[in-house]
Amino acid sequence: MKIARVQRAGVGAAGALALVTNDAPSGFRVLAVNERRSDITAEALVTTADPDEPWQESASTYRLLAPLAYPCTMMEMEANSPQQCTERGHGVPSYPMLTLLPDNVINHPGGEVVTPSWSNRVSVTAQIAFVCARTVARPEDARPDAILGYTLLLAFADWTLVDRLSCPTERDRSMNEDYGRWFDGYKPIGPWLVTPDEMPEFSEVAIELAVGDRCVVTRGADMIFGPLEILHRVSAAFPFSAGDLVALGAMGTSVEVPIDALDTGLEVRARCDEIGELTCTLKRLGGLTQSGHPAGDPLRAGHRRGPGGANLTGPSHIATD
Amino acid sequence: MKLVTYTRRPGGDTWGVYRDGWVIDVRSWAAASVGDPVLPLPSTLIELLEDGPASLDRVRDIAEEASRSLRESGKPRFMHKEEDVVWRPPLPRARLISMRGNNPILLRLDGLPIPEHPTLTPRHPGRLIGHQEPITLRREDGEIAWGAEFVAVVGRVTRDVDVLQAKDAVAGYMATNDLSGSCFAQVIAPDLSRDNYNYRDEHFAGKFYGTWSMPQSVGPWLVTADEIDDPYHLTVAAYENGVPCDIVTTAAMLFTFEDLISFLSRFMTLRPGDLISSGALGYHVINGLGSYPSGSEFAIEIEHVGTLRNPIDDRRGVAVP
């Protein structure tokens, strides 16, 4: 079953819950829609069997939204494949490295990912993410029925800021790297959730990532921690809730985006046979200002020292170039 | 004005204004006012902030009217005694982003470099608790650390602002108790020796899993910015069972809230209700199992803001059912 959040074209209403199929020439077809439910939770899906609920086949044109529950907590695994660990200079971790994502990063299938004008180094990985069907508060709760479905996620990371921030130690650099993942709209998610019964073993799953002319394939067999192991290990520390999204991290190499192509727009596409296809267009916002400083540059004005730093010696400003 | 979110069992969350030991149900007051031609007030404080200054002024007027009515008639109308309500986080499920180590004097004493730019980490939005809500300690938490932090509340959509513009983004202030536990060593990575943690392990142990595993108390209320003349000359004190264990001043802040908001706004859109924490201004208190039996209390007092109190519910010695 493919579960989507959709929005009727031309109508500014909130999303609706829908069941879709991807056998249509246009990419997908809505089989049933429930305009009274926009929350993607197991509870909402149970209502599909309720004859009183207004599920109906619809001839309307819909646009796909990120298949997320609101509110939800979004998390992303880092260093979840040996190749990623090598690229990032990490050893292979002995525990799942789960980081939080602020929800401003959400973008929808087919959306535009707009980099700031000052971006000059951006990379992307294609990932599989899952949405929790229910609360997982203890390791023994981490059973297959805890997963509502799987989707794709294009994870852009902007290294421009990290490159330019002062990082006196590896520790500082490591913390700064998180900023690169928090940019507005840098995580297109979709196109829908595929329920676990339609997914093969992860070792058999592959994702093709196309960035302009470049194409790479990553495989689930290279993943260090699978979904249930993550839930099992981490739920000992804190509970996952229904609707939480966990991105499983890159299963292989990341792709550097050709920055020059951003001025005209660059199509980025992830495809997984079992899930579907997720696309977005990456483009750059604006250009340089007259002063030569990129508009909105986070380092342009330096950072005014607060009262606690007023009498300190040491660097008094941050270099802008 | 002190804005609160609360519950009166049975029933869901609602919000009001705290004054002199009373919580004024502003929405009910407005709805019952004969001849009030204005639209109903929003159902959450986040929506109230989104509505902007005019709605805040209206709430202020209603609270004044309710207080005057109580003084003149002696009969409370749409008001609850503070002991009759259950306090909730003023902004439930808010995004809380916290600065790491923001007192340059303590950083120097600890032999750490003075950062040239903010280092921020997000807290788990599902872990916020309110004033007087119990902090439940589990067996996995083992050793815990806690400490006072000062929080600014974002009041408007904020994107790409400089430090001076960032001042206008602050709608108010509150306190937070930054709690972290040792679940990382206990259950996430018990095979790793603490002596061998690398910088990434330290992040996961302290700032990521460490804080996500513990309730993060915020409140007791949102004090609107107009009531704080200078947020950088306030005394912040932490108390354990009424005994002061740390007293600092917000003058110690290396990066002001304006610095932090400006920095973040260059790459992520901040929204009404986002919480930006000062980070630790003093030393966190660290104690092990048995130090905080049930009935203990943590309190964070910020001058002109209020006192955030949370009792301890120690279940570390209790077997998991």
XYZ file of C-alpha atoms in Angstrom:
642
model
C 0.000 0.000 0.000
C 1.213 3.494 -0.806
C 0.107 6.199 1.600
C 0.434 9.812 0.565
C -0.340 13.271 1.782
C -1.855 15.213 -1.056
C -3.138 18.678 -1.707
C -5.765 19.450 -4.280
C -4.238 21.499 -7.061
C -5.121 25.153 -6.869
C -6.628 24.840 -3.414
C -4.712 26.216 -0.480
C -6.219 23.763 1.952
C -4.194 21.572 4.269
C -3.136 18.194 3.003
C -5.354 15.163 2.929
C -4.542 11.516 3.515
C -4.657 9.407 0.361
C -3.938 5.950 -0.959
C -2.160 6.076 -4.289
C -0.787 3.846 -6.971
C 2.183 4.558 -9.152
C 0.974 2.720 -12.233
C -0.291 5.837 -13.997
C 1.640 7.428 -16.878
C 1.700 10.747 -15.015
C 3.486 9.154 -12.090
C 0.720 8.442 -9.635
C -3.029 8.120 -9.312
C -5.125 8.734 -6.217
C -7.134 5.644 -5.347
C -8.817 7.028 -2.315
C -8.687 10.252 -0.417
C -9.897 11.287 2.979
C -10.011 15.043 3.092
C -10.872 14.990 6.776
C -7.599 13.344 7.698
C -4.217 14.773 6.917
C -2.331 13.029 9.686
C -0.272 10.091 8.619
C -0.568 7.797 11.567
C -1.514 4.207 12.014
C -4.676 5.353 13.719
C -5.670 7.383 10.689
C -5.065 4.442 8.420
C -7.296 2.196 10.439
C -10.117 4.471 9.394
C -9.737 3.191 5.852
C -11.751 0.218 6.992
C -14.431 2.394 8.529
C -17.431 2.729 6.185
C -18.455 5.941 7.897
C -15.254 7.671 6.922
C -15.456 9.615 3.670
C -12.893 7.681 1.673
C -13.611 8.180 -1.965
C -12.010 7.785 -5.318
C -11.326 11.203 -6.687
C -10.917 12.592 -10.143
C -9.344 15.770 -8.833
C -5.752 16.642 -9.560
C -3.551 16.411 -6.547
C -0.024 17.450 -5.712
C 2.050 15.306 -3.414
C 3.222 16.616 -0.061
C 5.951 15.204 2.146
C 4.333 12.139 3.764
C 4.731 13.331 7.308
C 2.579 13.568 10.373
C 2.349 16.956 12.032
C 3.769 17.553 14.452
C 6.538 15.022 14.187
C 10.112 14.764 15.261
C 12.595 14.265 12.428
C 15.848 12.450 12.966
C 18.674 11.500 10.653
C 21.331 8.851 11.044
C 24.857 9.903 10.354
C 27.774 7.638 9.557
C 25.525 4.667 8.756
C 27.665 3.162 6.017
C 31.386 2.401 5.930
C 31.812 4.630 2.886
C 30.211 7.603 4.638
C 32.458 7.040 7.631
C 35.499 7.090 5.380
C 34.351 10.224 3.546
C 33.739 12.060 6.793
C 36.883 10.841 8.475
C 35.039 8.867 11.133
C 35.643 5.356 12.280
C 32.756 2.908 11.927
C 30.516 3.647 14.931
C 29.530 1.018 17.436
C 26.216 2.728 18.142
C 23.516 4.438 16.029
C 24.351 8.129 15.586
C 20.976 9.796 15.444
C 20.749 13.567 15.077
C 17.704 15.844 15.218
C 16.517 17.855 12.247
C 14.535 21.067 12.703
C 11.325 20.988 10.685
C 12.210 24.001 8.528
C 14.215 21.532 6.419
C 11.072 19.805 5.096
C 10.451 20.066 1.382
C 7.868 18.359 -0.810
C 8.195 16.071 -3.823
C 8.998 18.118 -6.898
C 9.872 21.129 -4.753
C 12.553 23.726 -5.264
C 15.542 23.608 -2.959
C 16.918 27.131 -2.858
C 20.444 27.670 -1.604
C 21.489 31.033 -0.175
C 23.332 33.253 -2.629
C 26.601 32.634 -0.792
C 26.539 28.842 -1.056
C 29.546 27.442 -2.827
C 29.766 23.829 -1.635
C 26.706 21.619 -1.427
C 26.472 17.842 -1.400
C 23.535 15.468 -1.483
C 22.775 11.909 -0.496
C 19.728 9.786 -1.223
C 18.316 8.030 1.805
C 15.472 5.800 2.883
C 13.445 7.044 5.829
C 10.755 5.380 7.873
C 7.813 6.710 9.831
C 6.886 5.185 13.189
C 3.429 3.648 13.468
C 3.242 3.826 17.234
C 5.162 4.656 20.364
C 8.397 2.765 20.830
C 9.338 3.473 24.403
C 11.423 0.429 25.224
C 13.667 -1.922 23.255
C 11.095 -4.706 23.369
C 8.647 -2.390 21.548
C 10.901 -2.383 18.474
C 8.966 -4.898 16.407
C 8.170 -4.784 12.677
C 4.681 -3.396 13.301
C 6.300 -0.295 14.802
C 7.058 0.895 11.274
C 4.229 2.438 9.283
C 6.105 2.801 6.026
C 9.187 3.787 4.119
C 9.883 6.787 1.928
C 12.774 8.522 0.189
C 14.655 11.559 1.364
C 17.093 13.738 -0.525
C 19.489 15.046 2.096
C 21.292 18.167 0.977
C 24.106 19.470 3.139
C 25.598 22.929 2.727
C 29.254 23.004 3.661
C 29.832 26.672 2.845
C 29.169 27.861 6.351
C 31.173 25.049 7.911
C 34.129 25.811 5.654
C 34.137 29.444 6.664
C 33.506 29.186 10.372
C 36.526 29.118 12.584
C 37.057 25.571 13.771
C 40.028 25.510 16.109
C 39.470 21.856 16.931
C 37.926 18.826 15.264
C 35.329 18.982 18.017
C 34.205 22.431 16.838
C 34.138 21.348 13.238
C 32.031 18.358 14.089
C 29.447 20.543 15.834
C 29.431 23.053 12.996
C 28.711 20.350 10.455
C 25.217 20.062 11.874
C 24.371 23.569 10.616
C 24.847 22.385 7.058
C 21.869 20.084 7.480
C 19.501 22.695 8.928
C 19.018 24.923 5.887
C 15.446 25.755 4.894
C 13.940 23.193 2.546
C 17.098 21.081 2.280
C 15.263 17.778 2.811
C 12.723 16.866 0.128
C 10.770 13.835 1.369
C 8.482 11.532 -0.566
C 6.848 10.646 -2.800
C 4.757 8.525 -0.382
C 5.042 5.901 2.296
C 5.291 2.279 1.208
C 4.064 -0.112 3.853
C 6.593 -2.679 5.109
C 4.787 -5.617 3.488
C 5.785 -4.233 0.080
C 9.444 -3.799 0.996
C 12.073 -6.519 0.536
C 14.976 -7.104 2.894
C 17.146 -4.006 3.096
C 20.088 -5.944 1.750
C 18.200 -6.138 -1.565
C 17.273 -2.446 -1.779
C 19.179 -0.007 -3.996
C 18.760 3.732 -4.560
C 19.843 5.491 -7.720
C 20.785 9.132 -7.210
C 21.050 11.378 -10.274
C 22.520 14.867 -9.952
C 22.585 16.494 -13.344
C 24.657 14.130 -15.485
C 26.106 12.202 -12.598
C 24.475 9.036 -11.311
C 25.445 6.855 -8.359
C 23.842 3.760 -6.910
C 23.918 2.976 -3.198
C 22.784 -0.264 -1.629
C 21.032 -1.200 1.558
C 23.501 -4.007 2.051
C 26.051 -1.348 3.019
C 23.931 0.023 5.836
C 25.378 -0.489 9.315
C 22.217 -0.091 11.416
C 18.819 -1.097 10.057
C 15.489 0.380 11.178
C 14.605 -2.105 13.889
C 18.098 -2.096 15.341
C 17.984 1.704 15.567
C 14.634 1.582 17.337
C 15.838 -1.194 19.609
C 19.073 0.521 20.618
C 17.866 4.100 20.920
C 14.467 3.542 22.521
C 16.345 2.546 25.649
C 17.254 6.221 25.934
C 14.129 8.037 24.794
C 10.759 7.158 23.275
C 9.852 7.372 19.608
C 6.300 8.532 18.954
C 3.794 7.672 16.240
C 4.605 9.809 13.225
C 8.279 10.337 14.037
C 10.466 10.181 10.939
C 13.884 8.562 10.985
C 16.139 8.961 7.942
C 18.502 6.033 7.764
C 21.474 8.013 6.521
C 23.497 7.665 3.369
C 24.028 4.070 2.314
C 27.098 5.053 0.346
C 28.802 8.002 -1.229
C 27.522 11.559 -1.260
C 27.561 13.581 -4.468
C 29.023 17.072 -4.697
C 26.653 19.374 -6.532
C 28.167 21.298 -9.455
C 27.747 24.792 -8.058
C 27.852 26.559 -11.415
C 24.685 24.728 -12.431
C 22.675 26.261 -9.608
C 22.141 29.571 -11.340
C 19.987 27.894 -13.973
C 18.576 25.157 -11.761
C 19.660 21.552 -11.450
C 17.372 18.545 -11.305
C 18.174 16.021 -8.597
C 16.421 12.667 -8.582
C 16.361 9.644 -6.289
C 14.812 6.399 -7.403
C 14.165 3.152 -5.595
C 12.238 0.417 -7.395
C 10.283 -0.580 -4.326
C 9.354 2.963 -3.259
C 9.257 5.235 -6.286
C 10.923 8.383 -7.484
C 11.590 11.656 -5.689
C 12.753 14.705 -7.591
C 13.548 18.310 -6.807
C 15.174 21.279 -8.467
C 18.181 22.851 -6.810
C 18.819 26.511 -7.496
C 20.617 29.452 -5.999
C 18.959 32.544 -4.607
C 19.995 35.995 -5.858
C 23.587 37.040 -6.381
C 26.353 39.165 -4.920
C 25.588 42.570 -3.512
C 27.364 45.726 -4.654
C 29.782 45.514 -1.759
C 30.904 42.134 -2.942
C 29.489 40.367 0.080
C 26.840 37.823 -0.688
C 23.449 38.988 0.482
C 22.564 37.492 3.830
C 26.050 36.142 4.409
C 26.060 34.786 7.968
C 29.555 36.072 8.551
C 29.251 39.426 6.798
C 28.653 41.516 9.875
C 30.660 39.362 12.209
C 28.998 38.592 15.457
C 28.727 41.273 18.020
C 30.227 40.072 21.240
C 27.708 39.933 24.000
C 28.286 41.693 27.274
C 30.172 38.717 28.631
C 32.730 38.919 25.863
C 33.252 42.648 25.861
C 36.497 42.709 27.802
C 38.106 39.632 26.405
C 41.239 39.651 24.366
C 41.537 37.529 21.283
C 39.983 37.690 17.852
C 37.503 40.536 17.771
C 35.786 39.633 14.546
C 35.275 36.832 12.108
C 36.912 37.015 8.756
C 34.406 37.515 6.017
C 36.301 35.819 3.243
C 2.511 40.199 30.927
C 3.007 36.557 31.901
C 1.480 34.141 29.392
C 0.891 30.561 30.502
C -0.322 27.313 29.019
C -2.196 25.118 31.464
C -4.643 22.279 31.887
C -7.531 21.890 34.268
C -8.300 18.220 34.442
C -10.300 16.971 32.655
C -9.627 18.895 29.514
C -6.929 19.807 27.070
C -4.367 22.547 27.125
C -5.480 26.123 27.054
C -3.680 29.368 27.751
C -4.108 32.451 29.847
C -2.422 35.228 31.746
C -0.826 34.792 35.174
C -1.310 37.608 37.664
C -0.821 37.662 41.425
C -1.554 34.007 42.035
C -4.403 33.768 39.535
C -4.549 32.360 36.035
C -6.959 34.380 33.911
C -8.792 32.399 31.240
C -8.543 35.189 28.693
C -10.310 33.352 25.889
C -13.386 32.630 27.975
C -13.399 36.191 29.260
C -13.263 37.536 25.717
C -15.947 35.152 24.503
C -18.275 36.157 27.324
C -17.732 39.883 27.002
C -20.893 41.452 25.707
C -20.276 43.587 22.722
C -16.725 42.470 22.085
C -16.715 42.759 18.323
C -13.316 41.228 17.727
C -12.725 37.719 16.433
C -12.215 34.929 18.988
C -8.736 34.678 20.398
C -6.554 31.871 19.036
C -6.413 28.516 20.771
C -2.657 28.365 21.419
C 0.042 30.779 22.485
C 1.956 30.106 19.282
C -1.051 31.281 17.287
C -1.314 34.309 19.548
C 2.308 35.195 18.792
C 1.613 34.691 15.099
C -1.244 37.153 15.333
C 1.206 39.868 16.325
C 1.360 42.823 18.733
C -2.270 43.901 18.300
C -3.524 40.589 19.704
C -1.050 40.782 22.572
C -2.346 44.272 23.395
C -5.893 42.955 23.365
C -4.950 40.147 25.757
C -3.229 42.668 28.015
C -6.391 44.766 28.133
C -8.560 41.763 28.935
C -6.222 40.677 31.742
C -6.329 44.176 33.188
C -10.111 44.181 33.007
C -10.292 40.781 34.722
C -7.979 41.920 37.514
C -9.971 45.101 38.032
C -13.175 43.104 38.182
C -11.685 40.845 40.860
C -10.493 43.810 42.907
C -13.839 45.555 42.752
C -16.219 42.627 43.170
C -14.047 40.176 45.060
C -15.466 37.465 42.841
C -13.170 35.700 40.404
C -14.650 35.400 36.933
C -12.967 33.112 34.431
C -10.006 32.911 36.786
C -8.336 29.958 38.495
C -6.125 29.909 41.545
C -2.646 28.878 40.478
C -2.766 25.766 42.677
C -5.849 24.590 40.768
C -4.171 24.347 37.364
C -1.624 21.949 35.901
C 1.140 23.926 34.276
C 2.296 22.963 30.824
C 5.233 24.202 28.791
C 4.172 27.695 27.696
C 4.793 26.624 24.104
C 4.295 22.825 23.928
C 6.413 21.018 21.319
C 8.343 24.196 20.577
C 11.677 24.010 18.834
C 14.293 24.644 21.525
C 17.779 25.402 20.236
C 20.447 25.745 22.871
C 23.846 27.423 22.856
C 26.721 25.358 24.162
C 28.797 27.001 26.918
C 28.136 30.755 26.712
C 30.128 32.107 29.642
C 33.662 33.041 28.535
C 35.010 33.152 32.073
C 34.000 29.563 32.749
C 35.293 28.464 29.369
C 38.666 29.988 30.216
C 38.708 28.375 33.630
C 38.006 25.058 31.953
C 40.836 25.611 29.488
C 38.485 25.724 26.523
C 38.902 28.155 23.619
C 36.568 31.149 23.407
C 34.301 30.412 20.434
C 34.233 32.942 17.640
C 30.747 31.965 16.548
C 27.762 30.307 18.177
C 27.658 26.566 18.687
C 24.044 25.458 18.909
C 22.258 22.144 19.301
C 18.531 21.345 19.130
C 16.615 19.776 21.989
C 13.994 17.100 21.428
C 10.625 18.859 20.940
C 8.757 15.955 22.472
C 10.647 16.189 25.768
C 9.489 19.602 27.003
C 7.705 19.748 30.344
C 6.252 22.670 32.231
C 6.510 24.327 35.629
C 5.891 21.923 38.524
C 5.679 18.887 36.235
C 7.739 16.080 37.783
C 11.116 15.120 36.375
C 11.001 11.356 36.237
C 14.388 9.709 36.634
C 14.736 6.201 35.207
C 17.281 3.513 35.898
C 18.979 4.294 32.571
C 19.618 7.897 33.552
C 22.224 7.069 36.167
C 24.228 10.232 36.680
C 22.430 13.435 35.788
C 23.519 17.011 35.174
C 21.308 20.062 35.367
C 21.653 23.806 35.249
C 19.967 27.135 34.688
C 19.594 28.638 31.248
C 17.818 31.753 30.023
C 15.526 31.513 27.000
C 14.336 34.037 24.433
C 11.083 33.388 22.588
C 10.907 34.255 18.913
C 7.777 36.264 18.174
C 7.743 36.618 14.411
C 8.872 34.878 11.280
C 12.539 35.745 11.136
C 14.742 35.193 8.149
C 18.088 36.716 7.250
C 18.253 39.485 9.849
C 21.256 41.299 11.262
C 21.929 41.682 14.948
C 20.040 44.957 15.287
C 16.990 43.630 13.447
C 17.070 40.477 15.578
C 16.045 42.459 18.674
C 12.606 42.962 17.140
C 12.221 39.205 16.761
C 12.167 38.569 20.524
C 8.640 38.340 21.946
C 9.618 37.406 25.471
C 11.638 35.300 27.842
C 11.457 32.276 30.106
C 13.721 29.920 32.038
C 14.818 26.394 31.283
C 16.492 23.652 33.245
C 18.988 21.977 30.937
C 18.930 18.386 32.111
C 21.056 15.616 30.730
C 21.501 12.020 31.772
C 24.103 9.346 31.308
C 21.958 7.041 29.204
C 24.626 7.046 26.499
C 27.075 5.240 28.729
C 24.342 3.154 30.330
C 22.411 1.860 27.341
C 23.424 3.353 23.977
C 27.122 2.600 23.956
C 27.916 0.637 27.124
C 30.848 -1.004 25.376
C 32.692 2.308 24.991
C 34.944 3.420 27.796
C 34.345 7.042 28.764
C 38.085 7.566 28.740
C 38.118 6.716 25.053
C 35.287 8.983 23.882
C 36.189 11.001 20.826
C 34.636 14.418 20.197
C 31.643 12.927 18.392
C 30.975 10.461 21.180
C 31.038 13.394 23.602
C 28.362 15.186 21.591
C 26.106 12.169 21.542
C 26.698 11.466 25.213
C 26.078 15.007 26.395
C 24.166 17.129 23.935
C 22.234 14.634 21.845
C 21.166 11.453 23.608
C 22.058 12.996 26.969
C 19.447 15.759 26.742
C 16.883 13.942 24.598
C 16.604 11.238 27.219
C 15.634 13.701 29.944
C 12.677 16.042 30.339
C 13.592 19.638 29.523
C 11.566 21.903 31.750
C 10.672 25.359 30.439
C 8.661 28.195 31.924
C 7.124 28.965 34.295
C 5.571 31.371 31.796
C 6.438 33.543 28.856
C 7.221 37.043 30.116
C 6.662 39.494 27.295
C 9.693 41.500 26.233
C 8.192 44.829 27.284
C 8.551 43.777 30.934
C 12.304 43.216 30.762
C 14.239 46.457 30.450
C 17.643 44.879 29.977
C 17.787 41.115 29.477
C 21.560 41.201 29.921
C 21.584 42.368 33.518
C 19.495 39.719 35.221
C 20.469 37.386 38.036
C 20.054 33.686 37.334
C 20.070 31.253 40.226
C 19.741 27.487 40.501
C 18.435 25.882 43.690
C 18.440 22.315 44.885
C 15.821 21.760 47.584
C 15.848 25.487 48.253
C 19.608 25.682 48.655
C 21.348 27.882 46.083
C 23.978 25.996 44.143
C 24.727 28.427 41.354
C 24.194 32.164 40.951
C 25.263 33.943 37.784
C 24.227 36.905 35.701
C 23.062 37.157 32.115
C 25.758 39.800 31.700
C 28.078 36.830 31.307
C 26.610 35.882 27.939
C 29.271 35.816 25.268
C 26.677 35.679 22.495
C 23.459 37.578 23.052
C 20.090 36.324 21.861
C 20.336 38.815 19.012
C 23.651 37.252 17.977
C 22.148 33.761 18.058
C 18.965 34.703 16.214
C 20.869 36.599 13.547
C 23.265 33.698 13.055
C 20.535 31.078 12.722
C 18.349 33.282 10.543
C 20.962 33.330 7.802
C 20.182 29.746 6.886
C 16.983 28.734 8.666
C 13.680 30.492 9.100
C 12.789 31.044 12.733
C 9.102 31.032 13.574
C 6.902 32.400 16.329
C 7.295 30.162 19.345
C 10.858 29.049 18.639
C 12.940 29.019 21.821
C 16.577 30.101 21.796
C 18.466 29.172 24.954
C 21.421 31.122 26.287
C 23.289 27.932 27.072
C 24.984 27.351 30.380
C 25.906 30.558 32.153
C 27.159 28.787 35.256
C 28.339 25.307 36.099
C 25.927 22.449 35.739
C 25.417 20.369 38.825
C 26.329 16.731 38.310
C 25.249 14.022 40.700
C 24.789 10.304 40.700
C 22.205 7.745 41.645
C 20.568 8.396 44.981
C 21.346 12.104 45.075
C 17.836 13.139 44.206
C 15.230 11.007 45.956
C 11.590 11.552 45.094
C 10.409 14.786 46.612
C 13.616 16.649 45.815
C 13.173 19.811 43.818
C 15.131 21.740 41.236
C 14.371 25.438 40.867
C 15.651 27.949 38.343
C 15.061 31.587 39.253
C 15.574 34.407 36.785
C 15.190 37.965 38.006
C 12.054 39.683 36.636
C 11.089 36.458 34.840
C 10.103 34.008 37.574
C 10.992 30.727 39.215
C 10.695 27.433 37.376
C 10.239 24.576 39.855
C 10.214 20.853 39.153
C 9.955 18.037 41.708
C 11.879 14.811 41.225
C 10.154 11.468 40.774
C 13.007 9.013 41.245
C 12.245 5.659 39.685
C 15.845 4.634 39.173
C 15.590 1.950 41.765
C 12.255 0.686 40.477
C 12.174 -2.340 38.223
C 10.616 -1.685 34.818
C 7.234 -3.430 34.715
